[in-house]
Coordinates of C-alpha atoms and ligand atoms in Angstrom, one line a residue:
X247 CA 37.3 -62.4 -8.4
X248 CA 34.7 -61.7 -11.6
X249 CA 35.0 -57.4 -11.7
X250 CA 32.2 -56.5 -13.6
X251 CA 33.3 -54.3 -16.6
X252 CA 31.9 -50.6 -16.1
X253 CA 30.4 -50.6 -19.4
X254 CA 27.8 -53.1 -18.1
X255 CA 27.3 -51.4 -14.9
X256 CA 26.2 -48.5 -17.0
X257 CA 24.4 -50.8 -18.9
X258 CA 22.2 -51.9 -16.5
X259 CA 21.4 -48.6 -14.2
X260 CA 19.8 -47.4 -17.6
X261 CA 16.0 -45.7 -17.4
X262 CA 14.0 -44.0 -19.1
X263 CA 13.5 -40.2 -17.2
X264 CA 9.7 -41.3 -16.1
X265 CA 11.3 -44.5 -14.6
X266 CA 14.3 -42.3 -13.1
X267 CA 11.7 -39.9 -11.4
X268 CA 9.4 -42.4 -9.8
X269 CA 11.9 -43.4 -7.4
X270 CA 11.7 -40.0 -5.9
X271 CA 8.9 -40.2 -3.2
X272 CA 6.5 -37.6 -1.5
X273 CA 7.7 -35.6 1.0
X274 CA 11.9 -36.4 -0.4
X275 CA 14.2 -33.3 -0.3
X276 CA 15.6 -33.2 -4.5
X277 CA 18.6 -30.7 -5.3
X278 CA 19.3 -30.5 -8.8
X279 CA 22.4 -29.8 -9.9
X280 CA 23.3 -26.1 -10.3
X281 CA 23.9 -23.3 -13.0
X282 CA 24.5 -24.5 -16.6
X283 CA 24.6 -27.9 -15.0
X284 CA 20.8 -27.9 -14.7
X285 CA 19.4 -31.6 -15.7
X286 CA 16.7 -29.8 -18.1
X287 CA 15.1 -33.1 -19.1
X288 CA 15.0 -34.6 -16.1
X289 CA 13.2 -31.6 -14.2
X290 CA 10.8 -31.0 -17.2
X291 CA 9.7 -34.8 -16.5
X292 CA 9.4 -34.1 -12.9
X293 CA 7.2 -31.1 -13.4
X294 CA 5.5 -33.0 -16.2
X295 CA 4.3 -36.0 -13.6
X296 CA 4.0 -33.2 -10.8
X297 CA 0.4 -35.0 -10.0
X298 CA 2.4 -38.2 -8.4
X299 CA 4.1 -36.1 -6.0
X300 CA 3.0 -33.8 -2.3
X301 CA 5.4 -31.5 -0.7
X302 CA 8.8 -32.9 -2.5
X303 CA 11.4 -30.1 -1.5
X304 CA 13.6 -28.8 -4.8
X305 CA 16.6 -27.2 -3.6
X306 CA 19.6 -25.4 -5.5
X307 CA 21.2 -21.4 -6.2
X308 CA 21.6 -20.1 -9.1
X309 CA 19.0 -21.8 -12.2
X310 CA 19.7 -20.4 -15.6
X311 CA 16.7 -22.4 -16.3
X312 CA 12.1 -21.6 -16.6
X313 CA 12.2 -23.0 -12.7
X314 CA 8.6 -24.8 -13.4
X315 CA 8.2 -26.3 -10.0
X316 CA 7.9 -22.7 -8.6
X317 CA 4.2 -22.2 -11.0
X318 CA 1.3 -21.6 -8.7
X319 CA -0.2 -25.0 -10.2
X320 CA 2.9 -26.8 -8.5
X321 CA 1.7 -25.7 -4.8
X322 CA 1.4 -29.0 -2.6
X323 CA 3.6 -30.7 -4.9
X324 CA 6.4 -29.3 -5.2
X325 CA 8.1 -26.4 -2.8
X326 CA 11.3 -24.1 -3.8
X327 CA 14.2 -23.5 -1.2
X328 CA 17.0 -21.6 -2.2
X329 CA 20.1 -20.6 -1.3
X330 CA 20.2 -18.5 -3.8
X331 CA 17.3 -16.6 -5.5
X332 CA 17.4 -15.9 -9.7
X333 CA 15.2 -14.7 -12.6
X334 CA 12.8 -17.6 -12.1
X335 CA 12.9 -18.4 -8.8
X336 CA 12.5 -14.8 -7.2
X337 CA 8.8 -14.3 -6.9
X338 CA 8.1 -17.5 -5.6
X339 CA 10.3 -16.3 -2.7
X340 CA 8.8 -13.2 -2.4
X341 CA 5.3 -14.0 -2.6
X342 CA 6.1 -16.1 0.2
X343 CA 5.0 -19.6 -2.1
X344 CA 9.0 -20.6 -1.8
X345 CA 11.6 -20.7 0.7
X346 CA 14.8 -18.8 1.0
X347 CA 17.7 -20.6 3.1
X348 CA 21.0 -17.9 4.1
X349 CA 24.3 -19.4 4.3
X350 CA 28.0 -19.3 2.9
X351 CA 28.2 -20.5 -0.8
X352 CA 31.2 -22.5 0.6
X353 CA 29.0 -24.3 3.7
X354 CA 26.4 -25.8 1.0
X355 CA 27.7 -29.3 0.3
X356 CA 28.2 -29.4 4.6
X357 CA 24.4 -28.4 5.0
X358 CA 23.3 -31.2 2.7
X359 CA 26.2 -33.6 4.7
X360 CA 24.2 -32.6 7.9
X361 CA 21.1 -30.9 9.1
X362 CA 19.7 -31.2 5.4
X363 CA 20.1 -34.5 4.5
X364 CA 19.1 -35.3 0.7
X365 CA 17.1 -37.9 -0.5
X366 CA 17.8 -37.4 -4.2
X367 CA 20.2 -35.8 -6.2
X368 CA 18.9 -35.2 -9.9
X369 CA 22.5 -34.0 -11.9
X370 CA 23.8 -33.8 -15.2
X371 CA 27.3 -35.3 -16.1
X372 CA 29.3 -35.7 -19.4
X373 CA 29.5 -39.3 -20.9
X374 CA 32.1 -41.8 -19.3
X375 CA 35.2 -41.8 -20.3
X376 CA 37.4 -44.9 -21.0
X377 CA 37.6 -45.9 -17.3
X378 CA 33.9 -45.1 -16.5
X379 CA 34.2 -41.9 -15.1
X380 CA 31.6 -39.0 -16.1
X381 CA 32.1 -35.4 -15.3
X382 CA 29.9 -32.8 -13.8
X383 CA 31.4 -30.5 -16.3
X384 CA 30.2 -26.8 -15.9
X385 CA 29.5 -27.1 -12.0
X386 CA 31.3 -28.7 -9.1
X387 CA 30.1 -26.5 -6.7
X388 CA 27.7 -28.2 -4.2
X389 CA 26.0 -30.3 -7.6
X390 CA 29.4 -33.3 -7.1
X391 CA 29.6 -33.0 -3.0
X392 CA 25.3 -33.6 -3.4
X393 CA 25.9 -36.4 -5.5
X394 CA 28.5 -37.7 -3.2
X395 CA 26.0 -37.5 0.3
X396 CA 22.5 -38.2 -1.7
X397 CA 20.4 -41.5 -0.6
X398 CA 19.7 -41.9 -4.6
X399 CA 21.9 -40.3 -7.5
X400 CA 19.9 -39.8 -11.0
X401 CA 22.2 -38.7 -13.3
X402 CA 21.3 -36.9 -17.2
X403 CA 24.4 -37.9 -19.5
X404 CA 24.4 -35.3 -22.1
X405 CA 27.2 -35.5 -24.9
X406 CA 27.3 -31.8 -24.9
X407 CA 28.3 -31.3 -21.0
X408 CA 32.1 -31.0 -21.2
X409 CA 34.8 -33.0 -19.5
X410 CA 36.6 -31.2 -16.5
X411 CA 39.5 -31.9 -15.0
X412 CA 39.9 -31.4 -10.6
X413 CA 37.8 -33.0 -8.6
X414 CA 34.8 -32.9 -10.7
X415 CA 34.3 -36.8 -11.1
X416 CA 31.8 -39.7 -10.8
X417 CA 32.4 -43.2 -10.9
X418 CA 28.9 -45.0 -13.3
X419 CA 28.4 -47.5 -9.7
X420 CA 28.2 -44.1 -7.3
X421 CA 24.9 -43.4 -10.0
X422 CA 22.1 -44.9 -9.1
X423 CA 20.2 -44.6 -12.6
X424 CA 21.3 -43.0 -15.8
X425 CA 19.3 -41.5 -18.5
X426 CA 20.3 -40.6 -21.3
X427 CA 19.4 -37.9 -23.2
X428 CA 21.9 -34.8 -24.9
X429 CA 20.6 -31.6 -25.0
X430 CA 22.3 -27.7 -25.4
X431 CA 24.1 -26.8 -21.9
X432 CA 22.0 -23.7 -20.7
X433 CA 23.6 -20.4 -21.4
X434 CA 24.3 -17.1 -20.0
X435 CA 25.2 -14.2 -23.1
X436 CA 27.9 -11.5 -21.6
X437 CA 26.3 -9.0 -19.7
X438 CA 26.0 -6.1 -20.8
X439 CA 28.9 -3.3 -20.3
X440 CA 27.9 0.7 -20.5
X441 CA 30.1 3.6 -20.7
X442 CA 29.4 3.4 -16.6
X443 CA 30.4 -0.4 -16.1
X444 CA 33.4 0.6 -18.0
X445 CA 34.7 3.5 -15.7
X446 CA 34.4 1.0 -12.8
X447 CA 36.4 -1.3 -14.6
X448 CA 39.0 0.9 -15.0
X449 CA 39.0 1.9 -11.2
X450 CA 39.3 -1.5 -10.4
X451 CA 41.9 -3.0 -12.3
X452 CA 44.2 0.4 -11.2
X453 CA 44.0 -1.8 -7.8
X454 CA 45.3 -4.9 -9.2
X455 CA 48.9 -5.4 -9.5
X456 CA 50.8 -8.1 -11.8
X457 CA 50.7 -11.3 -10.2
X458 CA 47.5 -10.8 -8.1
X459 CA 45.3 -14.1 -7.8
X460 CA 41.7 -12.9 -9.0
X461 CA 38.3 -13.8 -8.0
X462 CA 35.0 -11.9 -10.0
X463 CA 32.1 -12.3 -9.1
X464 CA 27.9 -12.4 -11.2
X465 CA 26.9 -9.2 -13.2
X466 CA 27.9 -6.4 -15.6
X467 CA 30.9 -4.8 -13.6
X468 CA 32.8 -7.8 -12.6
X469 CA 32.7 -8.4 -16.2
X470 CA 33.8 -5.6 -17.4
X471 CA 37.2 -5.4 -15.0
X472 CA 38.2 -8.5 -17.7
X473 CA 38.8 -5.9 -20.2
X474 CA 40.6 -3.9 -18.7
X475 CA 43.5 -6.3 -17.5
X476 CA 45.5 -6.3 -20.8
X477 CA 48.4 -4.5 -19.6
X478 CA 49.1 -7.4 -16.7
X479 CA 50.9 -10.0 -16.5
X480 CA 50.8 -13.1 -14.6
X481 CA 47.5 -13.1 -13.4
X482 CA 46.4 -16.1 -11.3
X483 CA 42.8 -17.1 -10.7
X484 CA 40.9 -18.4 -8.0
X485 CA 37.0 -18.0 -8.4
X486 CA 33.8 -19.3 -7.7
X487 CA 32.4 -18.1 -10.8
X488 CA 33.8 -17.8 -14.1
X489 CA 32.3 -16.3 -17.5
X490 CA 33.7 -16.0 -21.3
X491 CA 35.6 -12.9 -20.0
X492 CA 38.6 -15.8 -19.0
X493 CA 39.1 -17.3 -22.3
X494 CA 41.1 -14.8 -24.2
X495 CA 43.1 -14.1 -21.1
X496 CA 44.1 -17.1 -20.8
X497 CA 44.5 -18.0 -24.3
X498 CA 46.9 -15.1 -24.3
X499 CA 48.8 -16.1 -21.4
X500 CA 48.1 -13.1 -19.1
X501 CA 46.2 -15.2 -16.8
X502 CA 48.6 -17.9 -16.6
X503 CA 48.6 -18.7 -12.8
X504 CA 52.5 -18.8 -12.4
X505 CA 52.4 -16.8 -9.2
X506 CA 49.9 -19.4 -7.2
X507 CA 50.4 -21.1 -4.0
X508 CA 47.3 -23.5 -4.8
X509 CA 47.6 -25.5 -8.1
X510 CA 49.7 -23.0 -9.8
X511 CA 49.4 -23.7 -13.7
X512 CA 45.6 -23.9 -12.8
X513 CA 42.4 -22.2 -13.0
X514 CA 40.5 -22.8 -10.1
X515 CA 36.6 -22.7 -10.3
X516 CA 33.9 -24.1 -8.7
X517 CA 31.0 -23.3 -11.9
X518 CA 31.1 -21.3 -14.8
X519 CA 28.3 -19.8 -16.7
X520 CA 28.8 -18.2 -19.9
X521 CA 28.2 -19.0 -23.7
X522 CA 29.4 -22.6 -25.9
X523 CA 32.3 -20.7 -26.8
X524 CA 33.1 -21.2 -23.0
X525 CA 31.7 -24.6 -22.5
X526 CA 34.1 -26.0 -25.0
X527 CA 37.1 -24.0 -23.9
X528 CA 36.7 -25.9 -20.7
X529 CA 36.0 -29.0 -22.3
X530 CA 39.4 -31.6 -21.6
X531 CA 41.7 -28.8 -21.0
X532 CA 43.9 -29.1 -18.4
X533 CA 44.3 -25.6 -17.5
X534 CA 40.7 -25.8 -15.7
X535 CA 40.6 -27.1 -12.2
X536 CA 36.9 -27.3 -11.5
X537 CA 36.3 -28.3 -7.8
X538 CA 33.6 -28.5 -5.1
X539 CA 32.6 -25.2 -3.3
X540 CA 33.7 -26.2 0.0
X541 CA 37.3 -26.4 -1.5
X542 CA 37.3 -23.5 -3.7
X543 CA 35.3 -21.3 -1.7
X544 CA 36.7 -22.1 1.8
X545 CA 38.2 -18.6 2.8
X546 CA 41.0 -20.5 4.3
X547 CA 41.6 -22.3 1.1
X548 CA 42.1 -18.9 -0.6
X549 CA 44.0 -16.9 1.9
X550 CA 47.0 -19.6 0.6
X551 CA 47.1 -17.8 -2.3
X552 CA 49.2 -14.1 -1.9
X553 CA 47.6 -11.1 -3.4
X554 CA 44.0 -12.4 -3.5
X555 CA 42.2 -9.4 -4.9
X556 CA 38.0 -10.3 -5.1
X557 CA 35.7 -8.2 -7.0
X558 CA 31.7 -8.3 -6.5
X559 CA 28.8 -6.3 -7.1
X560 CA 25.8 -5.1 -4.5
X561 CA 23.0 -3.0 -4.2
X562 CA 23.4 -0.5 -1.3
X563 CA 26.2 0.9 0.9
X564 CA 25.5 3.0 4.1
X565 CA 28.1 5.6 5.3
X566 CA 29.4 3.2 7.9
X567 CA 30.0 0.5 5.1
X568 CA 27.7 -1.8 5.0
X569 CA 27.4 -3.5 2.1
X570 CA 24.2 -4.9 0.7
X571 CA 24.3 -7.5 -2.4
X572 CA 21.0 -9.6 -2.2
X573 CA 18.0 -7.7 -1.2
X574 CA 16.0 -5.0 -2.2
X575 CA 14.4 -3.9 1.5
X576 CA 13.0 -7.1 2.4
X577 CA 13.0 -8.3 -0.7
X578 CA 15.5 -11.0 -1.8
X579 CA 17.3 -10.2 -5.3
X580 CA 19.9 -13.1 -5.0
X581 CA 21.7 -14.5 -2.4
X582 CA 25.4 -14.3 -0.5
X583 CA 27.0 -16.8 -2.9
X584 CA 30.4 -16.7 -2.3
X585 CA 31.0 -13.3 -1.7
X586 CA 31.5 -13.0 2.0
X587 CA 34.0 -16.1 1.4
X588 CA 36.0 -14.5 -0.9
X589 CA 36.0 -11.0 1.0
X590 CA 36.6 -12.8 3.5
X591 CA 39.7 -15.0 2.2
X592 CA 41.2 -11.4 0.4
X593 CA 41.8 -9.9 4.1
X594 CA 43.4 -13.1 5.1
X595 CA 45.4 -13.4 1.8
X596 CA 49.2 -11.7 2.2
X597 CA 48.8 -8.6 0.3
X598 CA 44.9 -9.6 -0.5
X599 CA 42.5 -6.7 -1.3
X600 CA 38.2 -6.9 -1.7
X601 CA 36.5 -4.6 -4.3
X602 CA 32.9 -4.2 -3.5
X603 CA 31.8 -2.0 -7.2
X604 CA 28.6 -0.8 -8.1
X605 CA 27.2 2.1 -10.3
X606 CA 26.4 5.0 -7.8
X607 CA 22.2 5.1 -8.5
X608 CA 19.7 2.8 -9.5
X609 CA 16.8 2.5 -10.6
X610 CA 17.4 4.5 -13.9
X611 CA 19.4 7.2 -11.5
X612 CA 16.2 7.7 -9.1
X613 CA 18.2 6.2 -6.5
X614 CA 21.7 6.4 -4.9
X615 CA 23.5 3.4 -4.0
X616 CA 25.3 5.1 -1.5
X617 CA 22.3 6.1 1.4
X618 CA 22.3 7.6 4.8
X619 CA 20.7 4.3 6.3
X620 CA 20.2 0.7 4.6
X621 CA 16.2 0.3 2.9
X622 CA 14.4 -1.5 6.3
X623 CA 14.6 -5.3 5.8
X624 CA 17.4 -4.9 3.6
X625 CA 20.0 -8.5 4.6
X626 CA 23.5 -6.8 5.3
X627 CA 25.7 -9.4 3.1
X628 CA 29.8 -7.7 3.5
X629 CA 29.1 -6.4 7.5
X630 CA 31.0 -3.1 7.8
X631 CA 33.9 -5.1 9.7
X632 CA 35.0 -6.7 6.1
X633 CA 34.9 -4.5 4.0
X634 CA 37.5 -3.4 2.2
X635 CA 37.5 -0.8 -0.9
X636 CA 34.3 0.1 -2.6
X637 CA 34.4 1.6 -6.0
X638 CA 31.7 3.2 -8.1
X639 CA 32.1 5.3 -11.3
X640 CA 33.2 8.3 -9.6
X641 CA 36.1 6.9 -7.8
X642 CA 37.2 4.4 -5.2
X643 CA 36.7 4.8 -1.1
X644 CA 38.9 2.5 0.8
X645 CA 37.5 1.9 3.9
X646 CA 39.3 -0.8 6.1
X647 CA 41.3 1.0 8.4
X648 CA 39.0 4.5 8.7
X649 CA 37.0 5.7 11.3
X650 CA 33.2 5.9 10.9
X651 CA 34.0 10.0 9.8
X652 CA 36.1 9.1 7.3
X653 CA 34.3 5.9 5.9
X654 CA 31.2 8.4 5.4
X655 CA 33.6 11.1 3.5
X656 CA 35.3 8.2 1.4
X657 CA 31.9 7.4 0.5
X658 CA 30.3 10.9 -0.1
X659 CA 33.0 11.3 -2.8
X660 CA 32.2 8.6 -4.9
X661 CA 28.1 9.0 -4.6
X662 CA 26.2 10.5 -7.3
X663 CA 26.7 14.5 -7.1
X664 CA 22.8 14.6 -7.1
X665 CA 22.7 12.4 -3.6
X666 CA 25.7 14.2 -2.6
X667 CA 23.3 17.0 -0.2
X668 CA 21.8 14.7 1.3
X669 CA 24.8 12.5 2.7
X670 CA 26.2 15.7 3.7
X671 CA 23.3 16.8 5.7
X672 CA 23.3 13.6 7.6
X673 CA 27.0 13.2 8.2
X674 CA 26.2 16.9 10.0
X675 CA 23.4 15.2 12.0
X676 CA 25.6 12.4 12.9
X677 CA 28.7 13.5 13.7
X678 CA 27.8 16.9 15.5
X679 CA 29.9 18.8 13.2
X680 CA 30.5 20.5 9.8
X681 CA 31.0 18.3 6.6
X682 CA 34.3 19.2 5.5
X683 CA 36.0 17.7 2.3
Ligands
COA863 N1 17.4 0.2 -5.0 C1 16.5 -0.2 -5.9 N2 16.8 -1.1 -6.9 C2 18.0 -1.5 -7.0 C3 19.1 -1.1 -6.2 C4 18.7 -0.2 -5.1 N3 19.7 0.2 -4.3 N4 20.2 -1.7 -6.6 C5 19.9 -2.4 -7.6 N5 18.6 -2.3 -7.9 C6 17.9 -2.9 -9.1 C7 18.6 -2.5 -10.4 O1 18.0 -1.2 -10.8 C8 18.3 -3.6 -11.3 O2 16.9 -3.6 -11.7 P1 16.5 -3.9 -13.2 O3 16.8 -5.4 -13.3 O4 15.0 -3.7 -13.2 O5 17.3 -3.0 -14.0 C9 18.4 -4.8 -10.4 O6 18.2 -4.3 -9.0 C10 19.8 -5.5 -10.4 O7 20.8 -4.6 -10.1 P2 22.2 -4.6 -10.9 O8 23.1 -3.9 -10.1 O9 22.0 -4.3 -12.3 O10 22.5 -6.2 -10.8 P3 23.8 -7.0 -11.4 O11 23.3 -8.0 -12.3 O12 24.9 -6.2 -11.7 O13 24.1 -7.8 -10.0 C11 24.2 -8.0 -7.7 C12 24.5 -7.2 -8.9 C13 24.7 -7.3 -6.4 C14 22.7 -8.3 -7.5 C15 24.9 -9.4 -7.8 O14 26.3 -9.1 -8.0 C16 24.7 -10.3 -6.7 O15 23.7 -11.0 -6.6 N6 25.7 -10.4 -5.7 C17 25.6 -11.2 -4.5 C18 26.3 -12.5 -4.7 C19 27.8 -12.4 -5.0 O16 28.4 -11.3 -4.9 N7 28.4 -13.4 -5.4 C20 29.8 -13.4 -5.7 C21 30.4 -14.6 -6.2 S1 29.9 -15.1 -7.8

């Protein structure tokens, strides 16, 4: 039987992007691969030619990207739904000019198996390697299960998208046309970490315990626990998201995923986001295992792990516990991601914990984090059933276990003294007696 060599099935899918895009129809659902794994050239050309196009859905989460297709001159042609809502995407959503979708990070790739089937997948992958495999590099998440279910694959090969090992992998005959074209991988610079984001940091990592499996999740205070984890040893970790906070811990051995039930030796991620520095650390090394989101984030999946600890970020806590980490009242900040999966995979984890840490106020301090009843409209993302410890910079309230009077103390303690009044006053209402200490 004649095999064709892989280097002339790549060969011949070759197109330039405008050819690429004109086999995406009106009316086609498109998700584009995810994060730093945005295909920036592809989309530009898509936005570019937006006049050939009516009503052709773009679907992903997170973008670090400009998210063109959401500019008012783009209505008709192209319409935004998100799982996930970020800088560019957000007031399209909330003018109502773009679509928001809820669900489980780790349900994504089943979605798009099932009730939303895809037309296109528009993804970014490394070049081939000696056997004619490419990598999705920076994300596995839903952007290699998409590319695995999509009527029609268009893949950007960029030199700079680095090689990752797990199962982050595409065959050049599973792509229906390749363009070529390298550009930088998008970035994300390290949050920024105050004197506050620091405290927390230090609250949480008194809860983490040598050997303990780690999952952190998007913004300034997850960040920040990375610091404070020098004194540990044998760390494992298990996360959705990873940043540059990993690389010297690694490189120094105190995350070295000896402890772990699943792929011990390995790293396991479903994206990372962060600077080059980051980008190349991943880049061949064997110590990454980047893997789609329905593996990695499957709370089932990380309950085989022992001592799961996850730590993620919200915006508002009630005094019963409810925890809420991706809208602002009615309107939508973000998005669950994966951190309901994660909480969710700690409690079923032997010996698993799940941080929930936030500063106390926002807003520049004009509001507490910690209020009497959530903002109306607000989406409750942790329900007060899973949650577990939440830690601001005034202390930690653990909360699984405690009655409805002692989850409102727990979280009196830790609000800002200048909301303090107030939460007292209505634990009074509330509970038909005095607030005692
Ligand atoms: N009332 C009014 N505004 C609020 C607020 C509140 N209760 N809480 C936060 N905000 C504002 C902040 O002031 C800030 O505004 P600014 O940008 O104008 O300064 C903005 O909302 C973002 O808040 P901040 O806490 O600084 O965000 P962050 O970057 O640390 O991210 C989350 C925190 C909760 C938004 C983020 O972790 C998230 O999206 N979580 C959900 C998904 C998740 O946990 N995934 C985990 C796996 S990766």
């Amino acid at each position: 039987m004649n095999i064709p060599d892989w280097k002339d099935i790549y060969a011949s899918k070759l197109v330039t992007a405008k050819e690429a895009i004109s086999y995406i129809k009106s009316g086609d659902r498109v998700v584009t691969g995810h994060a730093a794994a945005e295909p920036t050239y592809l989309i530009d050309t898509l936005v570019d030619n937006y006049e050939m196009y009516e009503n052709v859905e773009i679907c992903h989460l997170v973008s670090l990207g400009e998210g063109k297709y959401t500019r008012p001159e783009m209505k008709g042609h192209f319409i935004f739904n998100g799982f996930f809502v970020s800088a560019c995407t957000r007031e399209a959503v909330n003018n109502g000019s773009a679509n928001f979708t809820p669900g489980f990070f780790h349900e994504v790739p089943k979605l798009f198996r099932t009730e939303m089937p895809v037309d296109v997948a528009l993804v970014m992958v490394s070049r081939p390697d000696k056997h004619g495999f490419c990598s999705f590099g920076t994300s596995s998440d839903f952007t290699k299960p998409v590319a695995d279910c999509a009527r029609i694959v268009i893949a950007q090969v960029n030199e700079h998208m680095p090689r990752t090992f797990g199962g982050n992998l595409i065959h050049v005959r599973d792509i229906d046309f390749i363009v070529e074209h390298s550009e930088p991988i998008l970035e994300m610079q390290p949050a920024n970490v105050g004197i506050l984001e620091n405290k927390i940091g230090k609250y949480c990592s008194s809860l983490i315990k040598d050997g303990d499996c780690l999952q952190l999740g998007i913004g300034s205070i997850p960040e920040s626990v990375l610091t404070f984890l020098w004194d540990k040893k044998n760390l494992g970790l298990h996360t959705e998201m990873a940043s540059d906070g990993i690389i010297d811990l690694m490189l120094a051995g105190v995350i070295n995923n000896k402890m772990k039930t699943v792929e011990p030796g390995r790293s396991v991620i479903t994206f990372v986001m962060g600077t080059k520095r980051l980008y190349d650390f991943i880049d061949d090394n064997p110590e990454i295992s980047m893997n789609p989101v329905d593996y990695v984030n499957d709370p089932t999946v990380i309950a085989k792990n022992d001592n799961v600890v996850s730590i993620n970020s919200c915006i508002q806590v009630d005094l019963m516990g409810q925890v809420v980490s991706e809208s602002i009242g009615l309107k939508q900040f973000s998005g669950v991601g994966g951190q309901v999966d994660f909480v969710r995979g700690a409690a079923m984890s032997k010996g698993g914990r799940s941080i929930i840490a936030m500063l106390s106020t926002a807003a520049g301090g004009k509001v507490s984090r910690i209020v009497p009843f959530l903002d109306q409209g607000a989406a409750v993302t942790t329900s007060r059933n899973d949650v577990h410890y939440i830690i601001t910079e005034y202390g930690i309230a653990l909360l699984k276990g405690k009655t409805l009077k002692e989850r409102a103390k727990a979280l009196i303690k830790i609000a800002h003294p200048n909301f303090r009044d107030e939460l007292r006053a209505e634990y009074e209402r509330r509970f038909f007696e005095p607030y005692e200490a």
